[in-house]
Amino acid sequence: MDIEGRGGESGTTATTTATRRRFALPVDAENKSTTFRLFSVAKPHMRAFHLSWFQFFCCFVSTFAAPPLLPIIRENLNLTATDIGNAGIASVSGSVFARIVMGTACDLFGPRLASAALTLSTAPAVYFTAGIKSPIGFIMVRFFAGFSLATFVSTQFWMSSMFSGPVVGSANGIAAGWGNLGGGATQLIMPLVFSVIQQMGAAKFTAWRIAFFIPGLFQTFSAFAVLLFGQDLPDGDYWAMHKAGEKEKDKVGKVIKHGITNYRGWITALAYGYCFGVELTIDNIIAEYFFDRFHLDLKTAGIIAASFGLANFFARPGGGILSDLMARRFGMRGRLWSWWIIQTLGGVLCASLGQIDSLTGSIVVMLIFSVFVQASCGLTFGVVPFISRRSLGVISGMTGAGGNVGAVLTQLIFFKGSKYSKETGITLMGIMSIACSLPICLIYFPQWGGMFCGPSSKKVTEEDYYLAEWSSKEKANNLHLGSQKFAETSVSERGRATTHPQT
Amino acid sequence: MAIHKIFFASLLICLLFQISHGATKERLFSDLEKGALEVTATPSREGVLDAGIDKLSITWKLSSTATKEAEFTTIKVKLCYAPVSQVDRPWRKTENELFKDKSCPHKIITRPYDKSPQSFEYTLERDIPTGTYFVRAYAVDAKGHEVAFGQSTDEAKSTKLFSVQAISGRHKSLDIASVCFSVFSVLALLVFFVNEKRKAKIEQSK
């Protein structure tokens, strides 16, 4: 599968100040690939893609390994509905903090080291799940294993470093979508592994414990693959480039400041909380919902629950690709409109899901809903790479963290204990989704416009916007060159159909 | 074309709503004859019983007050949760509609109905969770529908209850494996870090 961007034609293939490097794929001024070849593992672009999505997939499998086995675990550990709710909240709350930190860590150390370090240090939490004996133990292992979801930020950062503007939405969407697939795959994998182990002779309450070694081992080995075969940037690894003086180390404080003072990052964080946050919540509750409400057995409930997450295979990438397609014709305004419409429709479908009493109806609506909500996630990260260049990591981290905050809040308000039935909780979650998607209308880029306004009459250019993040002193030291190159390639966000004042 | 698809999809969804709201008359627990069978459940020892090890001595016989005896074909004996084990656990909820009721999930034994008093020595299964229980026997007719029941406790489910402690499921070998794999992961990370630092130093000295 090939996705062509237009950057390769209009951009110059300038040689870098160091040695001339040749790449398997066509590249732009920053040596980022302008095309996306799915079945290639060519160094460094496509290899980085495959390593990062697979590592993220393994982390998702581990984080959501418990929910499909909850009907067994809740009896072994004598859990109450409150305990289960708390564990669900814990599983997504750890990574709120981790995602924010991961953004900065990527800016400073590079996505390869940052992500592998996180994955290897959270693997013990998955292994120790085999030995827990109380509700507290359960909450703790879910909390610490959940930190690994921060590899999402490193995935997006890595893709944004390897792929150029016209294809970055697609690259981000496919990598994240295939990672999120883990949340669905685990609902199939864990009950299957559990029943195989049970058939080998283990008691129920031992078999689920042994099952947890599978996601743990996958997580460990995916991190090894990233460390051994991955590369931070098209031109090399951070450590090699730092020392060779090619990549200047930026000041942490400045990077963070420019990130958090950009209001658009906060809006994307909130909106992402109600597409990705909804997806995480559903991953946590859907298997139990089908098991309890429709009296299904563990494996059947797991299969249905899995189909929600498995839609990620094409739904989230579809969102990213749609974002890029809309940008080609309508520029950034197209990205924003498509995002808002799809996310709002996702909320409507979520609200209807809770109202349906029949099994078939629930499955059909759930499947349609899953496509819309996951596409919204892809559409979000079609916009995020353009919000800031200097603080890309921080913005990605904030948005990613916002996704988890949404999941935490939603589970806290609607899915803890026995206050609301699960059906009511799902409906209310849908309504909250619709409300929290409205701020997308407020995102405005002076050089491209927003949903309801065109570009600024003051004729602001892409260069003005991105270089505003650097002081004149920093510019004098040539620290802004990366942003300069990015500004040049981002001119494609003006779109084709509009009569942009400067084209 | 897209309009047609959207219209069809919304029609389908509306249809599904209609189907889902159709009502059927379900069999209710409150319709069953109470106390038709006299059931006793005697634990093999005092205190909290261990799943997989301890036994229950269960007996059941026809009560003198039973009226539907002619319909009894099979007796299904089940282990049921006492109210204290149902608190904050909606998956064990007592519902009046028999097909929805989840308070008696553990099957003990099923026997064809016999006029004479019956007994059974039940060893608590290894997958019985920790909780407080009583025993209930359902009398089932030839169609497979429950018609009457009897239980080892009173109507309020407060007397003659017994407690069970589940197996932990943990094993020393699992705990050791956890520690080994965890240490391996963290050590591997440190090895990689040290290696990267070394490579950076070499690069710098070039």
Coordinates of N, CA and C in Angstrom, one line a residue, chain B residues 24-183:
Chain B
T24 N -41.6 -10.0 26.4 CA -42.1 -11.4 26.5 C -42.4 -11.7 27.9
K25 N -43.3 -12.6 28.2 CA -43.6 -12.9 29.5 C -42.6 -13.9 30.1
E26 N -41.9 -13.6 31.1 CA -40.8 -14.4 31.6 C -41.3 -15.2 32.9
R27 N -40.7 -16.3 33.2 CA -41.1 -17.1 34.4 C -40.4 -16.4 35.6
L28 N -41.2 -16.3 36.6 CA -40.8 -15.5 37.8 C -40.5 -16.4 39.0
F29 N -39.5 -16.0 39.8 CA -39.2 -16.8 41.0 C -40.4 -16.8 42.0
S30 N -41.0 -15.6 42.1 CA -42.1 -15.5 43.0 C -43.3 -16.4 42.7
D31 N -43.4 -17.0 41.5 CA -44.4 -17.9 41.1 C -44.1 -19.3 41.6
L32 N -42.9 -19.6 42.0 CA -42.5 -20.9 42.4 C -43.1 -21.2 43.8
E33 N -43.4 -22.5 44.0 CA -43.9 -22.9 45.3 C -42.8 -22.9 46.4
K34 N -43.0 -22.1 47.4 CA -41.9 -22.1 48.4 C -41.9 -23.3 49.4
G35 N -40.8 -23.7 49.9 CA -40.7 -24.7 50.9 C -41.3 -26.0 50.5
A36 N -41.3 -26.3 49.2 CA -41.8 -27.6 48.7 C -40.9 -28.8 49.1
L37 N -39.6 -28.4 49.3 CA -38.6 -29.4 49.7 C -38.0 -29.0 51.0
E38 N -37.7 -29.9 51.8 CA -36.9 -29.6 53.0 C -35.5 -29.9 52.8
V39 N -34.7 -28.9 52.8 CA -33.2 -29.0 52.5 C -32.4 -28.7 53.7
T40 N -31.4 -29.6 53.9 CA -30.4 -29.2 55.0 C -29.0 -29.3 54.3
A41 N -28.1 -28.5 54.8 CA -26.7 -28.5 54.4 C -25.8 -28.4 55.6
T42 N -25.1 -29.5 55.9 CA -24.3 -29.5 57.1 C -22.8 -29.5 56.7
P43 N -22.1 -28.5 57.1 CA -20.6 -28.5 56.8 C -19.9 -29.6 57.5
S44 N -18.8 -30.1 57.0 CA -18.1 -31.2 57.6 C -17.3 -30.8 58.8
R45 N -17.1 -29.5 59.0 CA -16.4 -29.0 60.2 C -16.9 -27.6 60.5
E46 N -16.4 -27.1 61.7 CA -16.8 -25.8 62.2 C -15.9 -24.8 61.4
G47 N -16.4 -23.5 61.5 CA -15.6 -22.4 60.9 C -15.7 -22.2 59.4
V48 N -14.7 -21.5 58.9 CA -14.8 -21.2 57.4 C -14.2 -22.4 56.7
L49 N -15.0 -22.9 55.7 CA -14.7 -24.1 54.9 C -13.7 -23.7 53.8
D50 N -12.8 -24.7 53.4 CA -11.8 -24.4 52.4 C -12.3 -25.0 51.1
A51 N -12.3 -24.2 50.0 CA -12.8 -24.7 48.7 C -11.8 -25.8 48.3
G52 N -12.3 -26.9 47.6 CA -11.5 -27.9 47.1 C -11.2 -29.0 48.2
I53 N -11.5 -28.7 49.4 CA -11.1 -29.7 50.5 C -12.3 -30.1 51.3
D54 N -13.0 -29.1 51.9 CA -14.1 -29.4 52.8 C -15.4 -29.9 52.1
K55 N -16.2 -30.5 52.9 CA -17.4 -31.1 52.3 C -18.7 -30.6 53.0
L56 N -19.8 -30.7 52.2 CA -21.1 -30.4 52.7 C -21.9 -31.6 52.6
S57 N -22.7 -31.9 53.7 CA -23.6 -33.0 53.7 C -24.9 -32.5 53.4
I58 N -25.5 -32.8 52.2 CA -26.7 -32.1 51.8 C -27.8 -33.2 51.7
T59 N -29.0 -32.9 52.3 CA -30.1 -33.8 52.2 C -31.3 -33.0 51.7
W60 N -32.3 -33.7 51.0 CA -33.5 -33.0 50.6 C -34.6 -34.1 50.6
K61 N -35.8 -33.7 51.0 CA -37.0 -34.6 50.9 C -38.2 -33.7 50.7
L62 N -39.3 -34.4 50.3 CA -40.5 -33.7 50.0 C -41.1 -33.2 51.3
S63 N -41.5 -31.9 51.3 CA -42.1 -31.4 52.5 C -43.6 -31.7 52.5
S64 N -44.1 -31.8 53.7 CA -45.6 -32.1 53.9 C -46.5 -31.1 53.3
T65 N -46.0 -29.9 53.1 CA -46.9 -28.8 52.6 C -46.9 -28.7 51.1
A66 N -46.1 -29.6 50.4 CA -46.0 -29.5 49.0 C -47.3 -29.8 48.2
T67 N -47.6 -29.1 47.2 CA -48.8 -29.4 46.4 C -48.6 -29.8 45.0
K68 N -47.4 -29.4 44.4 CA -47.2 -29.6 43.0 C -46.4 -30.9 42.7
E69 N -46.4 -31.8 43.7 CA -45.5 -32.9 43.6 C -45.6 -33.7 42.3
A70 N -46.8 -33.8 41.7 CA -47.0 -34.6 40.5 C -46.2 -34.1 39.4
E71 N -45.8 -32.8 39.4 CA -45.0 -32.3 38.2 C -43.5 -32.5 38.4
F72 N -43.1 -32.9 39.6 CA -41.6 -32.9 39.8 C -41.0 -34.1 38.9
T73 N -40.0 -33.7 38.1 CA -39.3 -34.7 37.3 C -37.8 -34.8 37.8
T74 N -37.2 -33.6 37.9 CA -35.8 -33.6 38.3 C -35.6 -32.6 39.5
I75 N -34.6 -32.9 40.3 CA -34.2 -32.0 41.3 C -32.8 -31.4 41.0
K76 N -32.8 -30.1 41.0 CA -31.5 -29.4 40.7 C -31.0 -28.8 42.0
V77 N -29.9 -29.2 42.5 CA -29.4 -28.6 43.8 C -28.3 -27.6 43.5
K78 N -28.4 -26.4 44.0 CA -27.4 -25.4 43.7 C -26.9 -24.7 44.9
L79 N -25.7 -24.1 44.8 CA -25.0 -23.3 45.8 C -25.4 -21.9 45.6
C80 N -25.9 -21.2 46.5 CA -26.4 -19.8 46.3 C -25.7 -18.8 47.2
Y81 N -25.6 -17.6 46.8 CA -24.9 -16.5 47.6 C -25.9 -16.0 48.6
A82 N -25.4 -15.8 49.8 CA -26.2 -15.1 50.9 C -26.1 -13.6 50.6
P83 N -27.1 -12.8 51.0 CA -27.1 -11.4 50.7 C -25.8 -10.6 51.0
V84 N -25.1 -11.0 52.1 CA -23.9 -10.3 52.4 C -22.8 -10.4 51.3
S85 N -22.8 -11.6 50.6 CA -21.9 -11.7 49.5 C -22.3 -11.1 48.2
Q86 N -23.5 -10.5 48.2 CA -24.0 -9.9 47.0 C -23.9 -8.4 47.0
V87 N -23.4 -7.8 48.1 CA -23.3 -6.4 48.2 C -22.2 -5.9 47.3
D88 N -22.6 -4.8 46.5 CA -21.6 -4.2 45.5 C -21.1 -5.2 44.5
R89 N -21.8 -6.2 44.2 CA -21.4 -7.2 43.2 C -22.6 -7.5 42.3
P90 N -22.9 -6.6 41.4 CA -24.1 -6.7 40.5 C -24.1 -8.0 39.7
W91 N -23.0 -8.7 39.5 CA -23.0 -9.9 38.8 C -23.5 -11.1 39.6
R92 N -23.8 -10.8 40.9 CA -24.4 -11.9 41.7 C -25.9 -11.6 42.1
K93 N -26.4 -10.6 41.4 CA -27.7 -10.0 41.9 C -28.9 -11.0 41.8
T94 N -29.8 -10.9 42.8 CA -31.0 -11.7 42.8 C -32.0 -11.0 41.9
E95 N -32.6 -11.7 40.9 CA -33.6 -11.1 40.1 C -34.9 -12.0 40.2
N96 N -36.0 -11.4 40.0 CA -37.3 -12.2 40.1 C -37.4 -13.0 38.8
E97 N -37.0 -12.5 37.7 CA -37.1 -13.2 36.4 C -36.1 -14.3 36.5
L98 N -36.5 -15.6 36.4 CA -35.6 -16.7 36.6 C -34.4 -16.7 35.7
F99 N -34.6 -16.3 34.4 CA -33.5 -16.4 33.5 C -32.4 -15.4 33.8
K100 N -32.8 -14.3 34.5 CA -31.9 -13.2 34.8 C -31.2 -13.4 36.1
D101 N -31.8 -14.2 37.0 CA -31.3 -14.4 38.3 C -29.9 -15.0 38.3
K102 N -29.0 -14.3 39.1 CA -27.6 -14.8 39.1 C -27.1 -15.2 40.5
S103 N -28.1 -15.3 41.4 CA -27.7 -15.6 42.8 C -27.3 -17.0 43.0
C104 N -27.6 -18.0 42.1 CA -27.3 -19.4 42.4 C -26.6 -20.0 41.2
P105 N -25.3 -19.5 40.9 CA -24.6 -20.0 39.7 C -23.9 -21.3 39.8
H106 N -23.7 -21.8 41.1 CA -22.9 -23.0 41.2 C -23.7 -24.3 41.3
K107 N -23.6 -25.2 40.3 CA -24.4 -26.4 40.4 C -23.7 -27.4 41.3
I108 N -24.6 -28.0 42.1 CA -24.0 -29.1 43.0 C -24.3 -30.5 42.4
I109 N -25.6 -30.7 42.2 CA -26.0 -32.0 41.6 C -27.4 -32.0 41.0
T110 N -27.6 -32.8 40.0 CA -29.0 -32.9 39.4 C -29.4 -34.3 39.5
R111 N -30.5 -34.6 40.1 CA -31.0 -36.0 40.2 C -32.4 -36.1 39.8
P112 N -32.8 -37.3 39.2 CA -34.3 -37.4 38.9 C -35.0 -37.5 40.3
Y113 N -36.3 -37.0 40.2 CA -37.0 -36.9 41.4 C -37.4 -38.2 42.0
D114 N -37.1 -38.3 43.3 CA -37.5 -39.6 44.0 C -38.3 -39.2 45.3
K115 N -39.3 -40.0 45.5 CA -40.2 -39.7 46.7 C -39.4 -39.8 48.0
S116 N -38.5 -40.8 48.1 CA -37.8 -41.0 49.3 C -36.7 -39.9 49.6
P117 N -36.4 -39.7 50.9 CA -35.4 -38.6 51.2 C -34.1 -38.9 50.5
Q118 N -33.4 -37.9 50.0 CA -32.2 -38.0 49.3 C -31.0 -37.3 50.0
S119 N -29.8 -37.8 49.8 CA -28.7 -37.1 50.4 C -27.5 -37.1 49.4
F120 N -26.6 -36.2 49.6 CA -25.4 -36.1 48.8 C -24.2 -35.5 49.5
E121 N -23.0 -36.1 49.4 CA -21.9 -35.6 50.0 C -21.1 -34.7 49.0
Y122 N -21.1 -33.4 49.2 CA -20.6 -32.5 48.2 C -19.3 -31.9 48.6
T123 N -18.2 -32.2 47.8 CA -16.9 -31.5 48.1 C -16.9 -30.2 47.4
L124 N -16.6 -29.2 48.1 CA -16.6 -27.8 47.5 C -15.6 -27.7 46.4
E125 N -16.1 -27.3 45.2 CA -15.2 -27.2 44.0 C -14.1 -26.2 44.2
R126 N -13.0 -26.4 43.5 CA -11.9 -25.5 43.6 C -12.1 -24.1 43.1
D127 N -13.2 -23.9 42.2 CA -13.4 -22.6 41.7 C -14.5 -21.8 42.4
I128 N -14.9 -22.3 43.6 CA -15.9 -21.6 44.4 C -15.2 -20.4 45.0
P129 N -15.8 -19.2 44.8 CA -15.2 -18.0 45.4 C -15.4 -17.8 46.9
T130 N -14.6 -17.0 47.5 CA -14.8 -16.7 48.9 C -16.2 -16.0 49.1
G131 N -16.9 -16.5 50.1 CA -18.2 -15.9 50.3 C -19.0 -16.6 51.3
T132 N -20.3 -16.2 51.5 CA -21.2 -16.8 52.4 C -22.3 -17.4 51.6
Y133 N -22.7 -18.6 51.9 CA -23.6 -19.4 51.0 C -24.7 -20.1 51.8
F134 N -25.7 -20.6 51.0 CA -26.7 -21.5 51.4 C -27.0 -22.4 50.3
V135 N -27.8 -23.5 50.5 CA -28.1 -24.4 49.4 C -29.5 -24.4 49.1
R136 N -29.8 -24.4 47.8 CA -31.2 -24.4 47.3 C -31.4 -25.5 46.4
A137 N -32.6 -26.2 46.5 CA -32.9 -27.3 45.6 C -34.2 -26.9 44.8
Y138 N -34.1 -26.8 43.4 CA -35.2 -26.5 42.6 C -35.9 -27.8 42.1
A139 N -37.2 -27.8 42.1 CA -37.9 -29.0 41.5 C -38.3 -28.6 40.1
V140 N -37.9 -29.4 39.1 CA -38.1 -29.0 37.7 C -39.0 -30.0 37.1
D141 N -40.0 -29.5 36.2 CA -40.9 -30.4 35.6 C -40.3 -30.9 34.3
A142 N -41.2 -31.7 33.6 CA -40.7 -32.4 32.4 C -40.3 -31.4 31.3
K143 N -40.8 -30.2 31.3 CA -40.5 -29.2 30.2 C -39.1 -28.5 30.6
G144 N -38.6 -28.8 31.7 CA -37.3 -28.1 32.1 C -37.6 -26.8 32.9
H145 N -38.9 -26.5 33.2 CA -39.2 -25.3 34.0 C -39.3 -25.6 35.5
E146 N -38.7 -24.6 36.2 CA -38.8 -24.8 37.7 C -40.2 -24.5 38.2
V147 N -40.7 -25.4 39.1 CA -42.0 -25.2 39.6 C -42.0 -25.0 41.1
A148 N -41.0 -25.5 41.8 CA -41.0 -25.3 43.3 C -39.5 -25.3 43.7
F149 N -39.3 -24.9 45.0 CA -37.9 -25.0 45.5 C -38.0 -25.2 47.0
G150 N -36.8 -25.5 47.6 CA -36.6 -25.5 49.0 C -35.2 -25.1 49.3
Q151 N -34.9 -24.5 50.4 CA -33.5 -24.0 50.7 C -33.2 -24.3 52.1
S152 N -31.8 -24.3 52.4 CA -31.3 -24.7 53.7 C -31.4 -23.6 54.7
T153 N -31.8 -22.4 54.2 CA -31.9 -21.2 55.1 C -33.4 -20.7 55.1
D154 N -33.6 -19.7 55.9 CA -35.0 -19.2 56.0 C -35.3 -18.3 54.9
E155 N -36.5 -17.7 54.8 CA -36.9 -16.8 53.7 C -36.0 -15.6 53.6
A156 N -35.6 -15.1 54.7 CA -34.8 -13.9 54.7 C -33.3 -14.2 54.5
K157 N -33.0 -15.4 54.3 CA -31.6 -15.9 54.0 C -30.7 -15.4 55.1
S158 N -31.0 -15.6 56.3 CA -30.1 -15.1 57.4 C -29.7 -16.2 58.3
T159 N -30.3 -17.4 58.3 CA -29.9 -18.4 59.3 C -29.2 -19.6 58.5
K160 N -28.5 -20.3 59.3 CA -27.8 -21.6 58.8 C -27.0 -21.3 57.6
L161 N -26.3 -20.2 57.5 CA -25.4 -19.9 56.4 C -24.0 -20.4 56.7
F162 N -23.2 -20.7 55.7 CA -21.8 -21.1 56.0 C -20.9 -20.4 55.1
S163 N -19.7 -20.2 55.5 CA -18.7 -19.4 54.8 C -17.6 -20.3 54.1
V164 N -17.2 -19.9 52.9 CA -16.2 -20.6 52.2 C -15.0 -19.7 51.9
Q165 N -13.8 -20.2 52.0 CA -12.6 -19.5 51.6 C -12.1 -20.1 50.3
A166 N -11.9 -19.3 49.3 CA -11.5 -19.8 48.0 C -10.0 -20.2 48.0
I167 N -9.6 -21.0 47.1 CA -8.1 -21.2 46.9 C -7.5 -20.0 46.4
S168 N -6.2 -19.8 46.7 CA -5.6 -18.5 46.3 C -5.2 -18.6 44.8
G169 N -4.9 -19.8 44.3 CA -4.4 -19.9 42.9 C -3.0 -19.6 42.7
R170 N -2.3 -19.1 43.8 CA -0.9 -18.7 43.7 C 0.0 -19.9 43.8
H171 N 1.1 -19.8 43.2 CA 2.1 -20.9 43.4 C 3.5 -20.2 43.5
K172 N 4.3 -20.9 44.3 CA 5.7 -20.4 44.5 C 6.4 -20.3 43.2
S173 N 6.3 -21.3 42.3 CA 7.0 -21.2 41.0 C 6.6 -20.0 40.2
L174 N 5.3 -19.6 40.3 CA 4.9 -18.4 39.5 C 5.6 -17.2 40.1
D175 N 5.6 -17.1 41.4 CA 6.2 -15.9 42.0 C 7.7 -15.8 41.7
I176 N 8.4 -17.0 41.7 CA 9.8 -17.0 41.3 C 10.0 -16.5 39.8
A177 N 9.1 -17.1 39.0 CA 9.2 -16.7 37.5 C 9.0 -15.2 37.4
S178 N 8.0 -14.6 38.1 CA 7.8 -13.2 38.0 C 9.0 -12.4 38.3
V179 N 9.7 -12.8 39.4 CA 10.9 -12.1 39.9 C 12.0 -12.2 38.8
C180 N 12.2 -13.4 38.3 CA 13.2 -13.6 37.3 C 13.0 -12.8 36.1
F181 N 11.8 -12.8 35.5 CA 11.6 -12.1 34.3 C 11.7 -10.6 34.5
S182 N 11.2 -10.1 35.7 CA 11.3 -8.7 36.0 C 12.7 -8.2 36.1
V183 N 13.5 -9.0 36.8 CA 14.9 -8.6 36.9 C 15.6 -8.6 35.6

